CSV table of C-alpha atoms in Angstrom, one decimal:
chain,number,residue,atom,x,y,z
A,1,MET,CA,0.0,-0.2,-0.3
A,2,ILE,CA,1.8,3.7,-1.1
A,3,ARG,CA,0.0,6.0,1.0
A,4,TYR,CA,1.8,9.3,0.6
A,5,ILE,CA,1.0,12.9,2.1
A,6,SER,CA,3.1,16.1,2.3
A,7,LEU,CA,1.4,19.4,3.4
A,8,GLN,CA,4.8,22.0,2.5
A,9,ASN,CA,5.9,25.2,2.0
A,10,CYS,CA,8.3,25.1,-1.4
A,11,PRO,CA,6.9,23.9,-5.3
A,12,PHE,CA,6.6,20.5,-5.9
A,13,ASP,CA,6.9,18.9,-9.4
A,14,PRO,CA,3.0,16.8,-10.0
A,15,GLY,CA,5.5,14.1,-12.4
A,16,GLU,CA,8.3,12.8,-9.9
A,17,GLU,CA,4.5,12.7,-7.5
A,18,LEU,CA,3.4,10.3,-10.0
A,19,CYS,CA,6.5,7.9,-10.0
A,20,LYS,CA,5.7,7.1,-6.3
A,21,PHE,CA,3.3,4.7,-7.4
A,22,ARG,CA,5.7,1.7,-8.7
A,23,SER,CA,3.9,-1.5,-7.9
A,24,GLU,CA,3.4,-4.2,-10.6
A,25,SER,CA,-0.4,-4.7,-9.5
A,26,ILE,CA,-1.5,-1.3,-10.2
A,27,GLY,CA,-2.9,-1.5,-13.6
A,28,ALA,CA,-4.2,1.9,-13.1
A,29,ILE,CA,-3.1,6.0,-11.9
A,30,ALA,CA,-5.8,9.0,-12.3
A,31,SER,CA,-4.4,12.1,-10.8
A,32,PHE,CA,-5.2,16.5,-10.3
A,33,THR,CA,-2.9,19.1,-9.6
A,34,GLY,CA,-4.5,22.2,-8.5
A,35,LEU,CA,-3.0,24.8,-10.7
A,36,VAL,CA,-2.9,28.9,-8.8
A,37,ARG,CA,-4.5,30.5,-12.1
A,38,SER,CA,-4.5,34.8,-12.8
A,39,GLU,CA,-8.3,35.6,-11.9
A,40,ASN,CA,-9.4,38.6,-10.4
A,41,GLU,CA,-6.1,39.9,-11.8
A,42,ILE,CA,-4.4,38.5,-8.6
A,43,VAL,CA,-0.4,38.2,-8.7
A,44,ALA,CA,-0.5,35.4,-6.2
A,45,LEU,CA,-2.1,33.1,-3.6
A,46,SER,CA,-1.2,32.0,0.4
A,47,ILE,CA,-2.2,29.5,2.0
A,48,GLU,CA,-2.9,29.1,5.8
A,49,HIS,CA,-3.4,25.9,7.4
A,50,HIS,CA,-3.6,24.7,11.1
A,51,PRO,CA,-0.3,22.6,11.9
A,52,VAL,CA,-2.0,19.8,13.7
A,53,MET,CA,-5.6,19.3,12.2
A,54,THR,CA,-4.6,19.8,9.1
A,55,GLN,CA,-1.7,16.9,9.1
A,56,LYS,CA,-4.2,14.8,10.9
A,57,THR,CA,-7.8,14.9,8.3
A,58,LEU,CA,-5.7,13.8,5.3
A,59,GLU,CA,-4.4,11.5,7.3
A,60,GLN,CA,-8.2,10.6,7.7
A,61,LEU,CA,-9.6,11.4,4.3
A,62,CYS,CA,-6.9,9.4,3.1
A,63,ASP,CA,-7.1,6.2,5.0
A,64,MET,CA,-11.2,7.0,3.9
A,65,VAL,CA,-10.4,7.2,0.6
A,66,ILE,CA,-8.1,3.6,0.5
A,67,THR,CA,-11.4,1.8,2.1
A,68,ARG,CA,-14.2,3.1,-0.4
A,69,TYR,CA,-12.4,2.7,-3.6
A,70,HIS,CA,-10.1,-0.5,-2.1
A,71,LEU,CA,-7.4,2.2,-3.5
A,72,LEU,CA,-3.7,0.3,-4.1
A,73,GLY,CA,-2.5,3.8,-3.0
A,74,VAL,CA,-2.9,7.4,-1.8
A,75,SER,CA,-1.4,10.3,-2.3
A,76,ILE,CA,-2.2,14.4,-1.4
A,77,THR,CA,0.7,16.9,-1.8
A,78,HIS,CA,-0.9,20.1,-0.8
A,79,ARG,CA,0.8,23.5,-0.3
A,80,TYR,CA,1.0,26.0,2.1
A,81,GLU,CA,2.1,29.7,2.3
A,82,LEU,CA,3.1,31.9,-0.6
A,83,LEU,CA,2.0,30.5,-4.2
A,84,LYS,CA,3.3,32.1,-7.4
A,85,LEU,CA,1.0,32.4,-10.0
A,86,GLY,CA,1.8,29.3,-12.0
A,87,GLU,CA,2.7,26.8,-10.0
A,88,PRO,CA,0.7,24.0,-8.4
A,89,ILE,CA,-1.5,24.3,-5.4
A,90,VAL,CA,-2.4,20.6,-5.0
A,91,PHE,CA,-1.6,17.0,-6.6
A,92,VAL,CA,-3.6,14.2,-5.4
A,93,ALA,CA,-3.4,10.4,-7.0
A,94,ALA,CA,-4.9,7.4,-6.5
A,95,ALA,CA,-3.7,4.0,-7.8
A,96,SER,CA,-5.5,0.6,-8.4
A,97,VAL,CA,-6.4,-2.1,-10.2
A,98,HIS,CA,-8.7,-0.5,-13.0
A,99,ARG,CA,-9.4,2.6,-14.1
A,100,LYS,CA,-13.3,3.5,-12.9
A,101,ALA,CA,-12.0,3.1,-8.4
A,102,ALA,CA,-9.5,5.8,-8.6
A,103,MET,CA,-11.1,7.7,-11.6
A,104,GLU,CA,-13.6,8.1,-8.9
A,105,ALA,CA,-11.2,8.7,-6.1
A,106,ILE,CA,-9.3,11.7,-6.7
A,107,VAL,CA,-13.0,13.4,-7.4
A,108,TYR,CA,-14.0,12.1,-3.6
A,109,MET,CA,-11.0,13.5,-2.4
A,110,MET,CA,-10.9,16.9,-4.1
A,111,ASP,CA,-14.7,16.9,-3.6
A,112,ARG,CA,-13.3,16.3,0.5
A,113,LEU,CA,-11.2,18.5,0.1
A,114,LYS,CA,-12.7,21.4,-0.5
A,115,THR,CA,-14.4,21.6,2.7
A,116,ASP,CA,-13.1,18.9,4.9
A,117,ILE,CA,-9.7,19.8,5.2
A,118,PRO,CA,-8.1,22.8,7.2
A,119,LEU,CA,-6.7,25.3,4.9
A,120,TRP,CA,-7.4,29.0,4.1
A,121,LYS,CA,-6.5,30.1,1.0
A,122,LYS,CA,-6.0,34.4,0.2
A,123,GLU,CA,-5.8,36.5,-3.1
A,124,ILE,CA,-2.3,38.0,-2.9
A,125,PHE,CA,-3.2,42.2,-5.0
A,126,ALA,CA,-0.9,44.1,-7.7
A,127,ASP,CA,-1.5,46.9,-4.4
A,128,GLY,CA,-0.7,44.4,-1.7
A,129,THR,CA,-4.0,44.7,-0.5
A,130,SER,CA,-5.5,40.4,0.1
A,131,ARG,CA,-8.7,39.2,0.5
A,132,TRP,CA,-10.0,35.5,1.4
A,133,ILE,CA,-11.2,33.3,-0.4
A,134,GLU,CA,-15.2,32.2,0.9
A,135,GLN,CA,-16.4,29.1,1.1
A,136,LYS,CA,-18.5,28.2,-2.5
A,137,GLN,CA,-22.1,26.9,-1.7
A,138,SER,CA,-21.4,24.5,-5.0
A,139,ASP,CA,-18.6,22.9,-3.0
A,140,VAL,CA,-20.2,22.1,0.4
A,141,ASP,CA,-22.9,20.7,-2.5
A,142,ARG,CA,-21.0,18.3,-3.8
A,143,SER,CA,-19.1,17.0,-0.9
A,144,PHE,CA,-22.5,16.5,0.2
A,145,SER,CA,-23.6,15.0,-2.2
A,146,TRP,CA,-21.4,11.5,-1.7
B,1,MET,CA,-8.6,27.3,27.8
B,2,LYS,CA,-6.3,27.8,25.0
B,3,ILE,CA,-8.5,30.1,22.3
B,4,SER,CA,-7.0,29.4,18.7
B,5,TYR,CA,-7.5,31.9,15.6
B,6,PHE,CA,-7.0,30.7,11.8
B,7,ALA,CA,-6.4,32.5,8.7
B,8,LYS,CA,-10.2,35.6,8.5
B,9,THR,CA,-11.0,34.8,12.5
B,10,ARG,CA,-7.4,35.8,14.0
B,11,GLU,CA,-7.3,38.6,11.7
B,12,ILE,CA,-9.9,40.3,12.3
B,13,ILE,CA,-8.7,38.9,16.7
B,14,GLY,CA,-5.2,40.7,16.4
B,15,ARG,CA,-3.7,37.5,17.1
B,16,ASP,CA,-2.9,33.7,17.6
B,17,TYR,CA,-4.5,32.7,20.6
B,18,ASP,CA,-6.0,33.8,23.8
B,19,ILE,CA,-5.8,32.0,27.3
B,20,ILE,CA,-9.0,32.5,29.0
B,21,HIS,CA,-10.6,31.3,32.2
B,22,PHE,CA,-14.2,31.2,32.5
B,23,PRO,CA,-16.7,31.2,34.4
B,24,THR,CA,-18.5,27.7,35.4
B,25,ASP,CA,-21.5,28.8,33.9
B,26,ILE,CA,-19.9,28.4,29.9
B,27,ARG,CA,-20.5,25.4,29.2
B,28,SER,CA,-20.3,24.8,25.4
B,29,ILE,CA,-18.4,26.9,22.2
B,30,ASN,CA,-21.7,28.9,22.1
B,31,ASP,CA,-21.4,30.1,25.0
B,32,VAL,CA,-17.4,30.3,24.3
B,33,VAL,CA,-18.7,33.1,21.6
B,34,LYS,CA,-21.4,34.8,23.6
B,35,TYR,CA,-19.4,35.7,26.1
B,36,LEU,CA,-16.5,36.6,24.2
B,37,SER,CA,-19.0,38.8,21.8
B,38,ALA,CA,-20.3,40.6,25.2
B,39,LYS,CA,-16.8,41.5,25.8
B,40,GLY,CA,-17.3,44.1,22.3
B,41,GLU,CA,-14.6,44.4,19.5
B,42,PRO,CA,-12.4,42.6,17.7
B,43,TYR,CA,-15.0,39.5,19.5
B,44,SER,CA,-18.3,40.8,18.1
B,45,ILE,CA,-17.0,41.6,15.3
B,46,ALA,CA,-15.3,38.3,14.4
B,47,PHE,CA,-17.8,36.6,15.1
B,48,ALA,CA,-21.5,37.9,14.0
B,49,ASN,CA,-22.2,35.6,12.1
B,50,GLN,CA,-21.8,31.9,13.7
B,51,ASP,CA,-22.6,30.4,10.6
B,52,ALA,CA,-20.2,31.3,8.9
B,53,LEU,CA,-17.6,29.7,12.7
B,54,ARG,CA,-16.2,26.6,12.7
B,55,PHE,CA,-14.9,25.1,15.7
B,56,ALA,CA,-12.8,22.2,17.1
B,57,LEU,CA,-11.7,20.7,19.7
B,58,ASP,CA,-8.3,19.8,21.2
B,59,ASN,CA,-7.8,19.6,17.4
B,60,GLU,CA,-11.6,17.5,16.4
B,61,MET,CA,-14.0,18.9,14.3
B,62,ALA,CA,-16.9,20.4,17.0
B,63,LYS,CA,-20.7,21.7,16.3
B,64,SER,CA,-21.4,24.2,18.8
B,65,ASP,CA,-23.7,22.9,20.8
B,66,VAL,CA,-20.6,20.6,22.4
B,67,SER,CA,-19.5,20.7,25.9
B,68,ILE,CA,-16.3,22.3,26.7
B,69,GLU,CA,-15.5,20.2,29.5
B,70,ASN,CA,-12.1,18.8,29.7
B,71,ILE,CA,-11.0,21.0,26.3
B,72,GLN,CA,-7.2,21.6,26.3
B,73,GLU,CA,-8.0,24.0,23.0
B,74,LEU,CA,-11.0,25.8,21.2
B,75,ALA,CA,-10.5,26.5,17.6
B,76,ILE,CA,-12.7,28.8,15.9
B,77,PHE,CA,-12.1,29.8,12.2
B,78,PRO,CA,-13.8,30.0,9.3
B,79,PRO,CA,-15.0,27.5,6.5
B,80,VAL,CA,-12.7,26.4,4.4
B,81,THR,CA,-11.1,26.4,0.6
B,82,GLY,CA,-8.3,24.2,0.0
B,83,GLY,CA,-7.4,22.4,-2.6
């Protein structure tokens, strides 16, 4: 079983993260990478986390998704502190025997990440001002739909 | 008890945490929020919309009506926006 969780304040390469899945029993790997995009004229993104709860809830999410989808491996990497435009914010990957479980697992993990994990995003603008991002009702609805 | 604040809540309060000895009639998270809000700003601003607050007791998410008995730390923060 591959179970990899990383909360980090430095950039990461999603390709390298994918390479951590190495097993002859794995038949499918699905992954998702979320990036900082240039929306609302932001120049950077800042992410705050809860030092204890964030790690703990990510571990619980991994355990839950492994059981729910009978996965052979799961990986979650999430950034915190300051991120530049274009940098990866989050990477999730799931490995399974067949593709359906892996693909459904990453959708489930991302929906849970949006509502269950203590992380908070803040938009940073060119003039030095900033704004906390509010939770979207659509994210809550998706999370409750599982 | 240690009351920790995160994200927007932390910014409004102006510090990471408070250490507060509550009167014995403060029994639940709701009681804590009402008690602090009654002290005025910045708590009254930070806690103005309690529906937009989330809570954790000793690092476990908790509903606002849960007892704080034997709890070391209450964390107060806005709904999460990770991913």
